Each structure stands twice: as structure tokens, then as C-alpha cells.
């Protein structure tokens, strides 16, 4: 099956953003990370900052939105939280994007949202703690919180958010087509591997 | 860092054995799966059949062997089980192999046993249940036990064995350099990806 879409899920500090960006540039296709947040903001009316925060730590306690997305029917006994509203909007935005164009989408449970499509290459990028710490400090600098604690907190938030909305564990090889360790392999090998896997399934002369 | 060794961990029925074999053939290097069991049998005096069984379901309740391997000191308050003795022998056999030659090693916690080497490419092969069932039925045929139950039982045994001896969860992307889904990608793409990743790090003209 030809691949048209690449979804990239990633650990904080693993370089998933820059790997995704380089892949999109090499393939000459769209790249959606910040641009996705702008689209979701336009769809929901929430600020971009709020979307970034709420989407990494859902306080929603119910399965309301999951039911909307999966069953396409409203359950009027439950009220959606803002995080649910955002997830619903991002599901819509991501599904429309995938329908419209070949692109790279970073994060936001895009692998799960597009799980019924056969034309997605779902990639997970991870790395060891030392390598992630180096990358985080270089990109965001130091804060009062020790780097190890920042990594653990962010991992916990992403894990909770992902499993809340997808009902499956985060970072398990079985959820993806391809998982790459950017720390041991290096970012360039990761980019090359994704690009050649995508090209081998897809006539790039669109 | 040049890679000399490829370890392949795999889900039952994911095609990890045949992918590993094809990779070794393409690279012209040794392939250790059954041959590893023969070496462990020679080392321990246990039968090959017993080694296969015991090594997928350790009944050992203590951390004796883990202490031997990690601390290099005997703890005489605990007695090793046969599974411990086998694990100890396979650690020795695998470490010696890695020292001696460039090769592909399938299973037997080889990724963990060789974790301190920088010249290993650690690969995990997984697949969806339907694809695994198809492969298992083709290779081993039907039994009285439903195929779904056979897959679950084998996964449970490998998970318990791996986490008992390595103290880390099985099938988590973070443990490997590369994880590939043979069901969605196909075996040939898996072979090509491993071969080119290995070649890109290693001057093959040994």
C-alpha cells in the first residue's frame, strides 16, 4: 500500500520535531506541528497556548469524546471538558488534512486518529535520557526544575493523555510501523530511514 | 559507531526468524538461532528441547543468576534453577560470539546480554495478531488450542522470561534501536531496512 501520510509520535527531547521537519523537507510535503495547533485554535476558539497545555494533560475523567469519535453519537449524560473539545477538533483537523494532502503530522495522537487508513506510516521516536536532556537544555535552556524531573513529568503527561484518548499504552512497538532510537542511531539515520521507507512504498512523482 | 552485531527480539509469529536469516545471508555474516541452542546445550549438558522450553518460561523465583551476571559474585544463600543455569550459559555463549564475529543473534535476551556493547544494532520485530496467526498456522499447523490462545500464551511466557532476567519490560521501543512491524511493512521492507542501517554504520568490506 502506498503511503501518503507520516505520523510522528515522540518522547520529549527525542528530536521528533526536527526529524519530522527534515523528512517533510526531503519529501517536499507539508509539515504539521505548530501549524496544526493554529488550525485547532481556529476550529475551537481556544488560544494556542491553552491547546498546547490542555492537550498534554487531559483532566477529563469521562469517555465522552471517545464515544463521539468512535460511535458518532452523543451521550448526553456526560459533558465534554475543554480537553475533550480540543481532541474532537484535532481529530477533525487531522482527518481532513490526511484526506487532502500528503504530509508529516507530529504528535496529537495522529497515529490513533488515522488508525483506519492504510496509507499512513506511523513512526515513534525515542531516545535515552542523557541524549534527551542534552537536546532539551540546548533548545529550552535550564529551569528551576531538575532536567530529569522535567523529562519524567512530560513523559507522564504524554502517557496519560495518549492512553486516555486512545485506550492503548504509549510507546509500545506494536502501535507503530517503525520505532527509531534517535540517541543511538543519530537524527540523520532516522531521517534517511523514514524517507526511504516512505519512498519505497510511494511513487514520489506526484 | 560501526555495528558488528545485530540482535533480533521478536513476537511469536512475527517472522523475526526468517527476517534475521535473510539479513545474515544478505550481509554474509553468521546467523545464530538454532545454532545458539546447540552451543548452550554443549555448554550445559541440557537437551536442546529442554533449553527451548525452559528458556521461554523461567520458573526461577530468585534473582540468583541476575546477581551472578551483574555482580560477578556468587550468593550462596540461593540455588540456581535449571533456567538460571541456562541463562548463565547463554550469556557466556552470546558474549563470546559477539566478541569473536560479526553476526545476527535471534532472541534469548541477546539485546540485554550485550547491552554494554556499542557495536550492536538491537532490533524488535512485531506484528498484528491476524498476520502472526497466518504465519504460525503456515509454519506449525493447527493444534487443539485456538490460535489466539497460542499467541497470548507465548507472548506471556516471553514477557515473563524477558522481564525476569533483564528487569525491564518486553517490547518497549526504548529498549531497541529499531522496531519494525512486519505485518504492515512486509518482511522484505524489514530486511532492507535492517541491512541498510547496518551497512550505513559499517564498512562491509571486512
PDB file of N, CA and C in Angstrom, chain B residues 87-126:
ATOM      1  N   UNK B  87      20.382 -19.604  31.476  1.00  0.00           N
ATOM      2  CA  UNK B  87      20.589 -18.180  31.184  1.00  0.00           C
ATOM      3  C   UNK B  87      22.061 -17.794  31.345  1.00  0.00           C
ATOM      4  N   UNK B  88      22.677 -18.346  32.368  1.00  0.00           N
ATOM      5  CA  UNK B  88      24.097 -18.082  32.612  1.00  0.00           C
ATOM      6  C   UNK B  88      24.931 -18.563  31.427  1.00  0.00           C
ATOM      7  N   UNK B  89      24.630 -19.784  30.956  1.00  0.00           N
ATOM      8  CA  UNK B  89      25.372 -20.344  29.812  1.00  0.00           C
ATOM      9  C   UNK B  89      25.117 -19.522  28.551  1.00  0.00           C
ATOM     10  N   UNK B  90      23.866 -19.112  28.337  1.00  0.00           N
ATOM     11  CA  UNK B  90      23.599 -18.360  27.105  1.00  0.00           C
ATOM     12  C   UNK B  90      24.234 -16.971  27.159  1.00  0.00           C
ATOM     13  N   UNK B  91      24.358 -16.410  28.339  1.00  0.00           N
ATOM     14  CA  UNK B  91      25.056 -15.117  28.469  1.00  0.00           C
ATOM     15  C   UNK B  91      26.514 -15.277  28.045  1.00  0.00           C
ATOM     16  N   UNK B  92      27.114 -16.377  28.488  1.00  0.00           N
ATOM     17  CA  UNK B  92      28.518 -16.645  28.166  1.00  0.00           C
ATOM     18  C   UNK B  92      28.684 -16.880  26.659  1.00  0.00           C
ATOM     19  N   UNK B  93      27.820 -17.759  26.108  1.00  0.00           N
ATOM     20  CA  UNK B  93      27.909 -18.103  24.681  1.00  0.00           C
ATOM     21  C   UNK B  93      27.708 -16.851  23.813  1.00  0.00           C
ATOM     22  N   UNK B  94      26.697 -16.050  24.145  1.00  0.00           N
ATOM     23  CA  UNK B  94      26.385 -14.860  23.341  1.00  0.00           C
ATOM     24  C   UNK B  94      27.501 -13.816  23.452  1.00  0.00           C
ATOM     25  N   UNK B  95      28.025 -13.632  24.640  1.00  0.00           N
ATOM     26  CA  UNK B  95      29.113 -12.655  24.816  1.00  0.00           C
ATOM     27  C   UNK B  95      30.358 -13.070  24.036  1.00  0.00           C
ATOM     28  N   UNK B  96      30.668 -14.376  24.060  1.00  0.00           N
ATOM     29  CA  UNK B  96      31.838 -14.864  23.327  1.00  0.00           C
ATOM     30  C   UNK B  96      31.646 -14.716  21.813  1.00  0.00           C
ATOM     31  N   UNK B  97      30.436 -15.039  21.361  1.00  0.00           N
ATOM     32  CA  UNK B  97      30.129 -14.898  19.924  1.00  0.00           C
ATOM     33  C   UNK B  97      30.326 -13.458  19.463  1.00  0.00           C
ATOM     34  N   UNK B  98      29.767 -12.531  20.250  1.00  0.00           N
ATOM     35  CA  UNK B  98      29.828 -11.104  19.880  1.00  0.00           C
ATOM     36  C   UNK B  98      31.272 -10.614  19.841  1.00  0.00           C
ATOM     37  N   UNK B  99      32.090 -11.189  20.699  1.00  0.00           N
ATOM     38  CA  UNK B  99      33.497 -10.809  20.746  1.00  0.00           C
ATOM     39  C   UNK B  99      34.233 -11.310  19.509  1.00  0.00           C
ATOM     40  N   UNK B 100      33.803 -12.495  19.054  1.00  0.00           N
ATOM     41  CA  UNK B 100      34.536 -13.227  18.019  1.00  0.00           C
ATOM     42  C   UNK B 100      34.170 -12.815  16.585  1.00  0.00           C
ATOM     43  N   UNK B 101      32.868 -12.637  16.322  1.00  0.00           N
ATOM     44  CA  UNK B 101      32.477 -12.432  14.921  1.00  0.00           C
ATOM     45  C   UNK B 101      31.276 -11.506  14.761  1.00  0.00           C
ATOM     46  N   UNK B 102      31.167 -10.952  13.577  1.00  0.00           N
ATOM     47  CA  UNK B 102      30.004 -10.174  13.189  1.00  0.00           C
ATOM     48  C   UNK B 102      28.878 -11.155  12.899  1.00  0.00           C
ATOM     49  N   UNK B 103      27.691 -10.966  13.483  1.00  0.00           N
ATOM     50  CA  UNK B 103      26.617 -11.955  13.303  1.00  0.00           C
ATOM     51  C   UNK B 103      25.243 -11.403  13.651  1.00  0.00           C
ATOM     52  N   UNK B 104      24.222 -12.196  13.324  1.00  0.00           N
ATOM     53  CA  UNK B 104      22.828 -11.921  13.705  1.00  0.00           C
ATOM     54  C   UNK B 104      22.443 -12.936  14.780  1.00  0.00           C
ATOM     55  N   UNK B 105      21.948 -12.451  15.917  1.00  0.00           N
ATOM     56  CA  UNK B 105      21.541 -13.336  17.010  1.00  0.00           C
ATOM     57  C   UNK B 105      20.047 -13.131  17.264  1.00  0.00           C
ATOM     58  N   UNK B 106      19.283 -14.230  17.239  1.00  0.00           N
ATOM     59  CA  UNK B 106      17.831 -14.110  17.423  1.00  0.00           C
ATOM     60  C   UNK B 106      17.444 -14.504  18.849  1.00  0.00           C
ATOM     61  N   UNK B 107      16.699 -13.636  19.508  1.00  0.00           N
ATOM     62  CA  UNK B 107      16.109 -13.925  20.817  1.00  0.00           C
ATOM     63  C   UNK B 107      17.092 -14.105  21.945  1.00  0.00           C
ATOM     64  N   UNK B 108      16.653 -14.828  22.991  1.00  0.00           N
ATOM     65  CA  UNK B 108      17.449 -15.194  24.152  1.00  0.00           C
ATOM     66  C   UNK B 108      18.031 -13.994  24.894  1.00  0.00           C
ATOM     67  N   UNK B 109      17.262 -12.902  24.956  1.00  0.00           N
ATOM     68  CA  UNK B 109      17.668 -11.682  25.695  1.00  0.00           C
ATOM     69  C   UNK B 109      19.012 -11.149  25.220  1.00  0.00           C
ATOM     70  N   UNK B 110      19.377 -11.436  23.967  1.00  0.00           N
ATOM     71  CA  UNK B 110      20.710 -11.036  23.496  1.00  0.00           C
ATOM     72  C   UNK B 110      20.886  -9.517  23.514  1.00  0.00           C
ATOM     73  N   UNK B 111      19.799  -8.770  23.288  1.00  0.00           N
ATOM     74  CA  UNK B 111      19.893  -7.298  23.359  1.00  0.00           C
ATOM     75  C   UNK B 111      20.339  -6.864  24.752  1.00  0.00           C
ATOM     76  N   UNK B 112      19.806  -7.537  25.781  1.00  0.00           N
ATOM     77  CA  UNK B 112      20.137  -7.190  27.165  1.00  0.00           C
ATOM     78  C   UNK B 112      21.538  -7.689  27.523  1.00  0.00           C
ATOM     79  N   UNK B 113      21.839  -8.923  27.132  1.00  0.00           N
ATOM     80  CA  UNK B 113      23.138  -9.519  27.475  1.00  0.00           C
ATOM     81  C   UNK B 113      24.288  -8.671  26.895  1.00  0.00           C
ATOM     82  N   UNK B 114      24.051  -8.104  25.716  1.00  0.00           N
ATOM     83  CA  UNK B 114      25.100  -7.306  25.048  1.00  0.00           C
ATOM     84  C   UNK B 114      24.900  -5.800  25.238  1.00  0.00           C
ATOM     85  N   UNK B 115      24.139  -5.416  26.272  1.00  0.00           N
ATOM     86  CA  UNK B 115      23.728  -4.008  26.421  1.00  0.00           C
ATOM     87  C   UNK B 115      24.889  -3.025  26.590  1.00  0.00           C
ATOM     88  N   UNK B 116      26.041  -3.510  27.033  1.00  0.00           N
ATOM     89  CA  UNK B 116      27.163  -2.585  27.233  1.00  0.00           C
ATOM     90  C   UNK B 116      28.011  -2.396  25.971  1.00  0.00           C
ATOM     91  N   UNK B 117      27.715  -3.151  24.924  1.00  0.00           N
ATOM     92  CA  UNK B 117      28.471  -3.003  23.672  1.00  0.00           C
ATOM     93  C   UNK B 117      27.852  -1.896  22.845  1.00  0.00           C
ATOM     94  N   UNK B 118      28.694  -1.100  22.237  1.00  0.00           N
ATOM     95  CA  UNK B 118      28.198  -0.013  21.387  1.00  0.00           C
ATOM     96  C   UNK B 118      28.090  -0.462  19.931  1.00  0.00           C
ATOM     97  N   UNK B 119      28.544  -1.685  19.642  1.00  0.00           N
ATOM     98  CA  UNK B 119      28.559  -2.135  18.248  1.00  0.00           C
ATOM     99  C   UNK B 119      27.392  -3.067  17.909  1.00  0.00           C
ATOM    100  N   UNK B 120      26.315  -2.983  18.713  1.00  0.00           N
ATOM    101  CA  UNK B 120      25.121  -3.808  18.449  1.00  0.00           C
ATOM    102  C   UNK B 120      24.000  -2.958  17.882  1.00  0.00           C
ATOM    103  N   UNK B 121      23.326  -3.493  16.884  1.00  0.00           N
ATOM    104  CA  UNK B 121      22.083  -2.894  16.392  1.00  0.00           C
ATOM    105  C   UNK B 121      20.964  -3.775  16.941  1.00  0.00           C
ATOM    106  N   UNK B 122      20.200  -3.253  17.912  1.00  0.00           N
ATOM    107  CA  UNK B 122      19.162  -4.042  18.571  1.00  0.00           C
ATOM    108  C   UNK B 122      17.803  -3.793  17.924  1.00  0.00           C
ATOM    109  N   UNK B 123      17.229  -4.869  17.377  1.00  0.00           N
ATOM    110  CA  UNK B 123      16.000  -4.757  16.588  1.00  0.00           C
ATOM    111  C   UNK B 123      14.877  -5.552  17.254  1.00  0.00           C
ATOM    112  N   UNK B 124      13.669  -5.002  17.235  1.00  0.00           N
ATOM    113  CA  UNK B 124      12.484  -5.735  17.708  1.00  0.00           C
ATOM    114  C   UNK B 124      11.507  -5.857  16.544  1.00  0.00           C
ATOM    115  N   UNK B 125      11.023  -7.079  16.292  1.00  0.00           N
ATOM    116  CA  UNK B 125      10.043  -7.304  15.220  1.00  0.00           C
ATOM    117  C   UNK B 125       8.695  -7.659  15.848  1.00  0.00           C
ATOM    118  N   UNK B 126       7.663  -6.916  15.479  1.00  0.00           N
ATOM    119  CA  UNK B 126       6.325  -7.232  15.974  1.00  0.00           C
ATOM    120  C   UNK B 126       5.359  -7.283  14.793  1.00  0.00           C
TER     121      UNK B 126
END
